[in-house]
CSV table of C-alpha atoms and ligand atoms in Angstrom, one decimal:
chain,number,residue,atom,x,y,z
A,1,MET,CA,86.6,104.2,111.7
A,2,ASN,CA,84.1,101.8,110.1
A,3,LEU,CA,84.7,100.0,106.9
A,4,HIS,CA,81.8,99.3,104.6
A,5,ILE,CA,82.1,96.6,101.9
A,6,HIS,CA,79.6,95.7,99.2
A,7,ASN,CA,79.0,92.0,100.0
A,8,THR,CA,78.2,89.9,97.0
A,9,LEU,CA,76.6,87.3,99.4
A,10,THR,CA,73.8,89.8,100.4
A,11,ASN,CA,74.1,92.2,97.4
A,12,LYS,CA,74.3,95.0,99.9
A,13,LYS,CA,76.9,97.4,101.2
A,14,GLU,CA,77.5,96.3,104.8
A,15,LEU,CA,79.5,97.3,107.8
A,16,PHE,CA,82.5,95.1,108.0
A,17,GLU,CA,83.0,93.2,111.3
A,18,PRO,CA,85.8,90.7,111.6
A,19,CYS,CA,84.7,87.4,113.1
A,20,SER,CA,87.4,86.4,115.5
A,21,SER,CA,88.4,89.6,117.3
A,22,ASP,CA,88.4,93.4,116.8
A,23,LYS,CA,92.1,93.3,116.0
A,24,SER,CA,92.8,90.7,113.4
A,25,VAL,CA,91.4,90.1,109.9
A,26,ASN,CA,92.1,87.5,107.2
A,27,MET,CA,91.5,87.9,103.5
A,28,TYR,CA,92.0,85.7,100.5
A,29,VAL,CA,92.0,86.9,96.9
A,30,CYS,CA,92.1,84.4,94.0
A,31,GLY,CA,95.5,84.8,92.2
A,32,PRO,CA,96.3,83.9,88.6
A,33,THR,CA,96.4,80.6,86.8
A,34,VAL,CA,100.0,80.7,85.7
A,35,TYR,CA,99.8,79.6,82.0
A,36,SER,CA,100.2,83.0,80.3
A,37,GLU,CA,101.6,86.4,81.2
A,38,PRO,CA,99.4,88.7,83.2
A,39,HIS,CA,97.3,91.4,81.5
A,40,ILE,CA,95.9,94.6,83.0
A,41,GLY,CA,92.7,92.7,84.0
A,42,ASN,CA,94.8,90.5,86.2
A,43,ALA,CA,96.5,93.6,87.5
A,44,ARG,CA,93.1,95.1,88.4
A,45,ALA,CA,92.1,92.1,90.4
A,46,ALA,CA,95.4,92.2,92.3
A,47,LEU,CA,95.1,95.9,92.8
A,48,THR,CA,91.6,95.6,94.3
A,49,GLY,CA,93.1,93.1,96.9
A,50,ASP,CA,96.1,95.2,97.5
A,51,LEU,CA,94.0,98.3,98.2
A,52,PHE,CA,91.7,96.4,100.6
A,53,PHE,CA,94.9,95.1,102.3
A,54,ARG,CA,96.2,98.6,102.7
A,55,ILE,CA,92.9,100.0,104.1
A,56,LEU,CA,92.5,97.0,106.5
A,57,LYS,CA,96.1,97.6,107.7
A,58,GLU,CA,95.0,101.1,108.7
A,59,LEU,CA,92.1,99.8,110.7
A,60,PHE,CA,93.3,96.5,112.3
A,61,GLU,CA,96.4,95.4,114.1
A,62,THR,CA,97.0,92.1,112.2
A,63,VAL,CA,95.9,91.5,108.7
A,64,THR,CA,96.6,88.2,107.0
A,65,TYR,CA,96.4,88.5,103.2
A,66,ILE,CA,96.6,85.4,101.1
A,67,ARG,CA,96.9,85.5,97.3
A,68,ASN,CA,97.5,82.1,95.6
A,69,LEU,CA,99.2,80.9,92.5
A,70,THR,CA,97.2,78.3,90.6
A,71,ASP,CA,99.9,76.1,89.1
A,72,VAL,CA,97.8,73.0,88.4
A,73,ASP,CA,95.1,73.4,85.8
A,74,ASP,CA,94.0,72.0,82.5
A,75,LYS,CA,94.8,75.3,80.8
A,76,ILE,CA,98.4,74.8,81.9
A,77,ILE,CA,98.5,71.3,80.5
A,78,ASP,CA,97.1,72.6,77.2
A,79,GLN,CA,99.5,75.5,77.0
A,80,SER,CA,102.4,73.2,77.8
A,81,ILE,CA,101.4,70.9,74.9
A,82,LYS,CA,100.9,73.8,72.6
A,83,THR,CA,104.3,75.5,73.3
A,84,GLY,CA,106.4,72.4,74.0
A,85,ILE,CA,107.5,74.0,77.3
A,86,ALA,CA,107.6,71.6,80.2
A,87,ILE,CA,104.8,72.3,82.8
A,88,ASN,CA,107.2,73.2,85.7
A,89,GLU,CA,109.2,75.5,83.5
A,90,LEU,CA,106.1,77.2,82.1
A,91,THR,CA,104.5,77.7,85.5
A,92,GLU,CA,107.6,78.9,87.2
A,93,ASN,CA,108.4,81.4,84.4
A,94,VAL,CA,104.8,82.8,84.4
A,95,ALA,CA,104.7,83.0,88.2
A,96,ASP,CA,108.0,84.9,88.2
A,97,VAL,CA,106.7,87.4,85.6
A,98,TYR,CA,103.5,87.8,87.6
A,99,GLN,CA,105.3,88.5,90.9
A,100,SER,CA,107.7,90.9,89.4
A,101,ASN,CA,104.9,92.8,87.5
A,102,MET,CA,102.9,93.1,90.7
A,103,LEU,CA,105.9,94.4,92.6
A,104,GLU,CA,106.6,97.0,89.9
A,105,LEU,CA,103.0,98.1,90.1
A,106,ASN,CA,103.8,98.7,93.8
A,107,MET,CA,101.5,95.9,95.2
A,108,LEU,CA,102.4,95.0,98.7
A,109,LYS,CA,103.6,91.4,99.2
A,110,PRO,CA,100.8,89.3,100.5
A,111,THR,CA,101.3,87.6,103.9
A,112,TYR,CA,101.1,84.2,102.1
A,113,GLU,CA,101.4,83.2,98.4
A,114,PRO,CA,100.6,79.5,98.4
A,115,LYS,CA,101.0,77.4,95.3
A,116,VAL,CA,98.8,74.4,94.5
A,117,THR,CA,101.8,72.1,93.9
A,118,ASP,CA,103.0,72.7,97.5
A,119,ASN,CA,99.5,71.8,98.8
A,120,ILE,CA,98.5,68.5,97.2
A,121,ASN,CA,98.4,66.7,100.6
A,122,ASN,CA,96.2,69.4,102.1
A,123,ILE,CA,93.9,69.2,99.1
A,124,ILE,CA,93.7,65.4,99.4
A,125,SER,CA,92.8,65.7,103.1
A,126,THR,CA,90.1,68.4,102.4
A,127,ILE,CA,88.5,66.0,99.8
A,128,GLU,CA,88.6,63.2,102.4
A,129,LYS,CA,86.7,65.4,104.9
A,130,ILE,CA,84.0,66.2,102.2
A,131,LEU,CA,83.7,62.5,101.4
A,132,ILE,CA,83.3,61.6,105.1
A,133,ASN,CA,80.5,64.2,105.3
A,134,LYS,CA,78.8,62.5,102.4
A,135,SER,CA,78.9,65.6,100.2
A,136,ALA,CA,80.9,63.9,97.5
A,137,TYR,CA,80.8,60.6,95.6
A,138,ILE,CA,83.3,58.6,93.6
A,139,SER,CA,82.4,57.9,90.0
A,140,GLU,CA,84.6,56.6,87.1
A,141,LYS,CA,87.9,57.4,89.0
A,142,HIS,CA,86.6,61.0,89.7
A,143,VAL,CA,85.7,62.4,93.1
A,144,VAL,CA,82.6,64.6,92.4
A,145,PHE,CA,81.0,67.1,94.7
A,146,ASP,CA,77.3,66.4,95.2
A,147,THR,CA,75.6,69.8,94.9
A,148,GLN,CA,72.3,68.4,96.0
A,149,SER,CA,73.8,67.5,99.4
A,150,PHE,CA,74.3,71.2,100.1
A,151,GLU,CA,71.0,73.0,100.6
A,152,GLU,CA,72.5,76.5,100.2
A,153,TYR,CA,74.1,75.8,96.9
A,154,GLY,CA,73.5,78.9,94.7
A,155,CYS,CA,73.6,81.3,97.7
A,156,LEU,CA,76.3,83.5,96.2
A,157,SER,CA,75.3,83.6,92.5
A,158,LYS,CA,71.6,83.7,92.9
A,159,LYS,CA,71.6,87.5,92.7
A,160,ILE,CA,74.0,88.0,89.9
A,161,SER,CA,72.9,88.5,86.3
A,162,SER,CA,72.1,85.4,84.3
A,163,ASP,CA,74.7,86.1,81.5
A,164,LEU,CA,77.5,85.5,84.0
A,165,ILE,CA,76.0,82.1,84.8
A,166,ASP,CA,75.2,81.3,81.2
A,167,GLY,CA,78.8,82.2,80.2
A,168,ALA,CA,80.2,79.7,82.7
A,169,ARG,CA,80.9,76.3,81.4
A,170,ILE,CA,78.6,73.7,82.9
A,171,LYS,CA,79.0,70.4,81.2
A,172,PRO,CA,76.8,67.4,81.8
A,173,GLU,CA,79.1,64.4,82.0
A,174,SER,CA,78.6,60.7,82.3
A,175,PHE,CA,80.3,60.6,85.7
A,176,LYS,CA,78.1,63.3,87.2
A,177,ARG,CA,74.7,62.7,88.9
A,178,ASN,CA,73.7,66.3,88.2
A,179,PRO,CA,75.2,68.7,85.6
A,180,LYS,CA,76.0,71.2,88.4
A,181,ASP,CA,78.1,68.7,90.3
A,182,PHE,CA,81.8,69.5,90.0
A,183,VAL,CA,85.1,67.6,90.1
A,184,LEU,CA,87.2,67.6,93.2
A,185,TRP,CA,89.7,65.1,91.9
A,186,LYS,CA,90.2,63.7,88.4
A,187,PRO,CA,92.3,60.9,87.0
A,188,SER,CA,95.5,61.6,85.1
A,189,ASP,CA,97.1,59.3,82.5
A,190,ASN,CA,100.5,58.0,83.5
A,191,ASP,CA,102.3,60.4,81.3
A,192,GLU,CA,100.2,63.4,82.5
A,193,HIS,CA,100.6,65.8,85.3
A,194,GLY,CA,99.5,64.0,88.5
A,195,TRP,CA,99.9,62.7,92.0
A,196,LYS,CA,99.1,59.5,93.9
A,197,SER,CA,95.9,59.7,95.9
A,198,PRO,CA,93.5,57.4,97.7
A,199,TRP,CA,91.4,57.5,94.4
A,200,GLY,CA,94.3,56.7,92.1
A,201,TYR,CA,96.9,58.8,90.2
A,202,GLY,CA,95.4,62.1,89.3
A,203,ARG,CA,95.1,65.8,90.0
A,204,PRO,CA,92.8,68.2,91.8
A,205,GLY,CA,90.0,70.2,90.3
A,206,TRP,CA,90.4,74.0,90.2
A,207,HIS,CA,87.8,74.9,92.9
A,208,ILE,CA,89.1,72.7,95.6
A,209,GLU,CA,92.5,74.2,95.4
A,210,CYS,CA,91.5,77.6,96.7
A,211,THR,CA,89.3,76.2,99.5
A,212,SER,CA,92.0,73.9,100.7
A,213,MET,CA,94.7,76.5,100.7
A,214,ILE,CA,92.5,78.9,102.7
A,215,LYS,CA,91.7,76.2,105.2
A,216,SER,CA,95.3,75.1,105.6
A,217,ILE,CA,96.4,78.6,106.5
A,218,ILE,CA,93.5,79.9,108.6
A,219,GLY,CA,92.5,76.5,110.2
A,220,ASN,CA,89.9,74.1,109.1
A,221,ASP,CA,87.3,75.3,111.5
A,222,SER,CA,87.9,79.0,111.2
A,223,THR,CA,85.8,81.4,109.1
A,224,LEU,CA,87.4,83.6,106.5
A,225,ASP,CA,86.6,87.3,106.9
A,226,ILE,CA,86.9,88.4,103.3
A,227,HIS,CA,87.2,86.6,100.0
A,228,GLY,CA,87.7,88.5,96.7
A,229,GLY,CA,88.3,88.1,93.0
A,230,GLY,CA,87.1,89.1,89.6
A,231,ASN,CA,83.3,88.9,89.1
A,232,ASP,CA,83.8,86.3,86.4
A,233,LEU,CA,84.7,84.0,89.3
A,234,ILE,CA,81.4,84.3,91.2
A,235,PHE,CA,80.0,81.3,89.3
A,236,PRO,CA,80.9,78.6,89.4
A,237,HIS,CA,84.3,79.1,91.2
A,238,HIS,CA,83.3,81.0,94.3
A,239,GLU,CA,79.9,79.3,94.5
A,240,ASN,CA,81.7,75.9,94.6
A,241,GLU,CA,84.2,77.2,97.1
A,242,ILE,CA,81.4,78.0,99.5
A,243,ALA,CA,79.9,74.5,99.0
A,244,GLN,CA,83.3,72.8,99.6
A,245,GLY,CA,84.3,75.1,102.5
A,246,SER,CA,80.9,74.5,104.2
A,247,CYS,CA,81.1,70.7,103.8
A,248,CYS,CA,84.6,70.1,105.1
A,249,SER,CA,84.2,72.2,108.2
A,250,SER,CA,81.7,72.9,111.0
A,251,SER,CA,82.0,76.7,110.5
A,252,LYS,CA,80.7,79.2,107.9
A,253,PHE,CA,83.2,79.4,105.1
A,254,CYS,CA,83.4,83.2,104.6
A,255,ASN,CA,81.5,86.3,105.7
A,256,TYR,CA,82.2,89.0,103.1
A,257,TRP,CA,82.7,88.6,99.4
A,258,PHE,CA,83.9,91.4,97.1
A,259,HIS,CA,84.2,91.2,93.3
A,260,ASN,CA,85.9,93.5,90.9
A,261,GLY,CA,84.6,94.4,87.4
A,262,ILE,CA,86.2,93.5,84.1
A,263,VAL,CA,88.7,95.7,82.2
A,264,LEU,CA,87.6,96.5,78.7
A,265,VAL,CA,89.8,98.0,76.0
A,266,ASN,CA,88.0,100.7,74.0
A,267,LYS,CA,84.7,99.1,75.2
A,268,LYS,CA,85.7,95.6,73.9
A,269,LYS,CA,86.6,92.5,76.0
A,270,MET,CA,90.3,91.7,75.8
A,271,SER,CA,90.9,88.6,73.7
A,272,LYS,CA,93.7,87.0,71.8
A,273,SER,CA,91.6,86.8,68.7
A,274,LEU,CA,90.9,90.6,68.7
A,275,GLY,CA,94.6,91.2,69.4
A,276,ASN,CA,93.8,93.8,72.1
A,277,VAL,CA,95.2,92.1,75.2
A,278,ILE,CA,97.4,94.6,77.1
A,279,LEU,CA,100.1,92.7,79.0
A,280,VAL,CA,101.5,94.3,82.1
A,281,THR,CA,105.1,93.7,80.9
A,282,ASP,CA,104.4,95.7,77.7
A,283,ILE,CA,102.6,98.6,79.2
A,284,ILE,CA,105.1,99.2,82.0
A,285,LYS,CA,107.7,99.7,79.3
A,286,LYS,CA,105.6,102.6,77.9
A,287,TYR,CA,104.3,104.2,81.1
A,288,ASN,CA,105.4,104.7,84.6
A,289,PRO,CA,103.9,101.8,86.7
A,290,ILE,CA,102.5,104.3,89.2
A,291,THR,CA,100.7,106.0,86.3
A,292,ILE,CA,99.2,102.7,85.4
A,293,ARG,CA,98.2,102.1,89.0
A,294,ILE,CA,96.4,105.4,89.1
A,295,ALA,CA,94.7,104.6,85.8
A,296,LEU,CA,93.4,101.3,87.2
A,297,MET,CA,92.0,103.2,90.2
A,298,SER,CA,90.1,105.7,88.0
A,299,THR,CA,86.9,103.7,88.1
A,300,HIS,CA,85.2,102.2,91.1
A,301,TYR,CA,86.4,98.6,91.5
A,302,ARG,CA,82.9,97.1,91.1
A,303,GLN,CA,82.3,98.8,87.8
A,304,PRO,CA,83.7,97.7,84.4
A,305,LEU,CA,86.8,99.8,83.6
A,306,ASN,CA,87.0,101.0,80.1
A,307,TRP,CA,90.8,101.4,79.2
A,308,THR,CA,91.4,104.1,76.5
A,309,ASP,CA,94.2,106.5,75.6
A,310,GLU,CA,92.3,109.0,77.7
A,311,THR,CA,92.4,106.8,80.8
A,312,ILE,CA,96.2,106.7,80.7
A,313,ILE,CA,96.7,110.4,79.8
A,314,ASN,CA,94.5,111.5,82.6
A,315,ALA,CA,96.4,109.2,85.0
A,316,LYS,CA,99.7,110.6,83.8
A,317,ASN,CA,98.5,114.2,84.4
A,318,ILE,CA,97.4,113.3,87.9
A,319,HIS,CA,100.7,111.5,88.6
A,320,GLU,CA,102.8,114.5,87.5
A,321,LYS,CA,100.7,116.9,89.5
A,322,LEU,CA,101.3,114.7,92.6
A,323,LEU,CA,105.0,114.4,92.0
A,324,ARG,CA,105.4,118.2,91.5
A,325,THR,CA,103.5,118.9,94.7
A,326,LEU,CA,105.2,116.2,96.7
A,327,ASP,CA,108.6,117.3,95.5
A,328,LYS,CA,108.4,119.9,98.4
A,329,ALA,CA,107.5,117.2,100.8
A,330,THR,CA,110.7,115.2,101.1
A,331,GLU,CA,111.4,116.5,104.6
A,332,VAL,CA,107.9,116.9,106.0
A,333,ASP,CA,106.3,114.3,108.2
A,334,GLU,CA,103.3,112.4,107.0
A,335,LYS,CA,100.0,113.1,108.7
A,336,LYS,CA,96.9,110.9,108.9
A,337,ASP,CA,93.9,112.3,107.1
A,338,ASN,CA,90.6,110.9,108.4
A,339,ASN,CA,88.5,112.6,105.7
A,340,PHE,CA,90.5,110.8,103.1
A,341,LEU,CA,90.4,107.4,104.9
A,342,LYS,CA,86.6,107.8,105.2
A,343,LEU,CA,86.3,107.9,101.4
A,344,LEU,CA,88.2,104.6,101.1
A,345,CYS,CA,86.2,103.1,103.9
A,346,ASP,CA,83.1,103.7,101.9
A,347,ASP,CA,83.5,100.5,99.8
A,348,MET,CA,86.8,101.8,98.5
A,349,ASN,CA,85.7,104.7,96.5
A,350,THR,CA,89.0,105.4,94.6
A,351,PRO,CA,87.6,107.7,91.9
A,352,VAL,CA,86.4,110.1,94.7
A,353,ALA,CA,89.6,109.6,96.6
A,354,ILE,CA,91.7,110.6,93.6
A,355,GLN,CA,89.6,113.8,93.0
A,356,TYR,CA,90.2,114.6,96.7
A,357,LEU,CA,94.0,114.2,96.1
A,358,ILE,CA,93.8,116.6,93.1
A,359,LYS,CA,92.1,119.2,95.3
A,360,GLN,CA,94.7,118.6,98.1
A,361,CYS,CA,97.5,119.2,95.7
A,362,LYS,CA,96.2,122.8,95.2
A,363,LEU,CA,95.7,123.4,98.9
A,364,ALA,CA,99.1,122.0,99.7
A,365,ARG,CA,100.8,124.7,97.8
A,366,ASP,CA,100.5,127.1,100.7
A,367,ASP,CA,99.4,124.8,103.5
A,368,ILE,CA,102.0,122.6,105.1
A,369,ASN,CA,99.3,120.7,107.0
A,370,GLU,CA,97.6,119.7,103.7
A,371,LEU,CA,101.1,118.8,102.3
A,372,CYS,CA,101.7,116.4,105.2
A,373,MET,CA,98.3,114.8,104.7
A,374,LEU,CA,98.8,114.5,100.9
A,375,LYS,CA,102.0,112.6,101.5
A,376,TYR,CA,100.3,110.2,103.9
A,377,ASN,CA,97.3,109.7,101.5
A,378,SER,CA,99.5,109.1,98.5
A,379,ASN,CA,101.5,106.5,100.4
A,380,LEU,CA,98.4,104.9,101.6
A,381,LEU,CA,97.2,104.3,98.0
A,382,GLY,CA,100.7,103.3,97.0
A,383,ILE,CA,101.0,105.9,94.3
A,384,VAL,CA,104.3,107.5,95.3
A,385,SER,CA,106.8,104.7,95.4
A,386,GLU,CA,109.6,107.1,94.4
A,387,ILE,CA,109.2,109.3,97.4
A,388,LYS,CA,110.8,108.2,100.6
A,389,THR,CA,111.0,110.2,103.8
A,390,ILE,CA,114.6,111.2,104.3
A,391,LYS,CA,115.1,112.7,107.7
A,392,LEU,CA,118.5,114.0,108.6
A,393,ASN,CA,119.7,114.4,112.2
A,394,ASP,CA,121.4,117.6,113.3
A,395,LYS,CA,124.9,116.0,113.0
A,396,GLU,CA,124.3,115.0,109.3
A,397,LYS,CA,123.0,118.5,108.6
A,398,GLN,CA,126.1,120.1,110.2
A,399,ILE,CA,128.3,117.8,108.0
A,400,ILE,CA,126.5,118.8,104.8
A,401,GLU,CA,126.6,122.5,105.7
A,402,SER,CA,130.2,122.5,106.6
A,403,LEU,CA,131.1,120.8,103.3
A,404,ILE,CA,129.0,123.5,101.4
A,405,LYS,CA,131.0,126.3,103.3
A,406,LYS,CA,134.3,124.6,102.4
A,407,ARG,CA,133.2,124.4,98.7
A,408,GLU,CA,132.3,128.1,98.7
A,409,LEU,CA,135.6,129.0,100.2
A,410,ALA,CA,137.5,126.9,97.6
A,411,ARG,CA,135.5,128.6,94.8
A,412,LYS,CA,136.3,132.1,96.3
A,413,ASN,CA,140.0,131.1,96.2
A,414,LYS,CA,139.6,129.8,92.6
A,415,ASP,CA,140.6,126.3,93.7
A,416,PHE,CA,138.1,124.6,91.4
A,417,THR,CA,139.6,121.2,91.7
A,418,GLU,CA,138.9,121.2,95.4
A,419,ALA,CA,135.4,122.7,94.8
A,420,ASP,CA,134.5,120.0,92.3
A,421,SER,CA,135.8,117.3,94.6
A,422,ILE,CA,133.6,118.6,97.5
A,423,ARG,CA,130.6,118.7,95.1
A,424,ASP,CA,131.2,115.0,94.3
A,425,GLN,CA,131.3,114.2,98.0
A,426,LEU,CA,127.9,116.0,98.4
A,427,THR,CA,126.5,114.2,95.3
A,428,ALA,CA,127.5,110.9,96.9
A,429,LEU,CA,125.5,111.9,100.0
A,430,ASN,CA,122.5,112.6,97.7
A,431,VAL,CA,122.7,116.3,98.2
A,432,GLU,CA,121.5,118.5,95.4
A,433,LEU,CA,123.0,122.0,95.3
A,434,GLU,CA,121.4,125.0,93.7
A,435,ASP,CA,123.6,128.0,93.2
A,436,GLY,CA,121.3,131.0,93.4
A,437,SER,CA,121.7,134.7,93.6
A,438,ALA,CA,121.1,134.6,97.4
A,439,GLY,CA,123.7,131.9,97.9
A,440,VAL,CA,123.8,128.1,97.8
A,441,SER,CA,120.7,126.2,98.8
A,442,TRP,CA,120.5,122.4,99.1
A,443,LYS,CA,118.0,119.5,99.3
A,444,ILE,CA,118.2,115.8,99.4
A,445,LYS,CA,117.5,114.2,96.1
A,446,ARG,CA,114.8,111.5,95.7
B,501,LIG,ZN1,90.1,80.8,93.6
């Protein structure tokens, strides 16, 4: 089956073709800067990556998925000063919360989760390569990327709306030849966060971190298949990544770029000053994480998602419907459903895919084939973490049935102590008994 992705680089929906072979794919998604706890906007970006990862795994033998943690950044230094919490403690705490939030939301673990602090040597060597290629210059203890040295600078952001570019911070500074030039390495004061480098004690700029971590994992002269992130990263972050990645290597930096839209809360941008930031930690206390996952899928990933009470109520209804239907599916096998996969392969059309699942719930009531496919499809989207396939072999079934017979006999003989003790044994085996008029029936509990 063919996957089509809307590629920001060409502003077109394109057939995805991996560059190295038909079997393996690599993908990088920008992770969080770990200075404050993740909100539902961070969760949406991670979910977009997670869903592409799941779809790619259906289509290709080997999928390498990299999602980084940015633990060196000026925002972190500012937050550490503001809160009085040491930088290492702050970043480790926030990274822990992020990772556990993402696991709760049933995101698959990426293949690699590199941290900037573990990659300082790689970053220094990437900067050295860019300097050797004469695409950067040293000025006032800074190493600065020379945007005029790279003819294609602007290739990613040229087609996006100008408010995204205007919103980005471009500061003309004395050490820059051109306002668009950006910092690869900056000096740190002695008591500040920093590392020794050929250009003095300092720390990397944000953009070089991602480029360098990608190159250190896939190889300096390999091309990345897919790069993703929130659309607020298109300019300057991703534009600058292309410039760096093209000037430290002989190959193209990346073939396909996807970007997810923003999460609005009641049509407003989340901000601390409005007090409408929804933290993942808070919302998973109120709602089942799978319900939140479904809510985040309710709008196509490229569109802005407007989060309202209705969004979560609709998701809750869909989740309950799925659970009720799949309750009958604990012992059935999963079955691949190409019609469903086709919807996901069309630039990951999750709203249509969810409508498909709602219809399938209805059909699955009296069609076991649809039930098997529903189970597969729900697992593919990661929206049934509670349901695991429990398959019993004949011997296990015999043991359970003989215990049930023993219990019935004990009850007939009014030996209730024995009957209760057998019931406890069955409970320990996860067997749920239902005493009905037609006798005792049983099933394995979730
Ligand atoms: Zn990044």
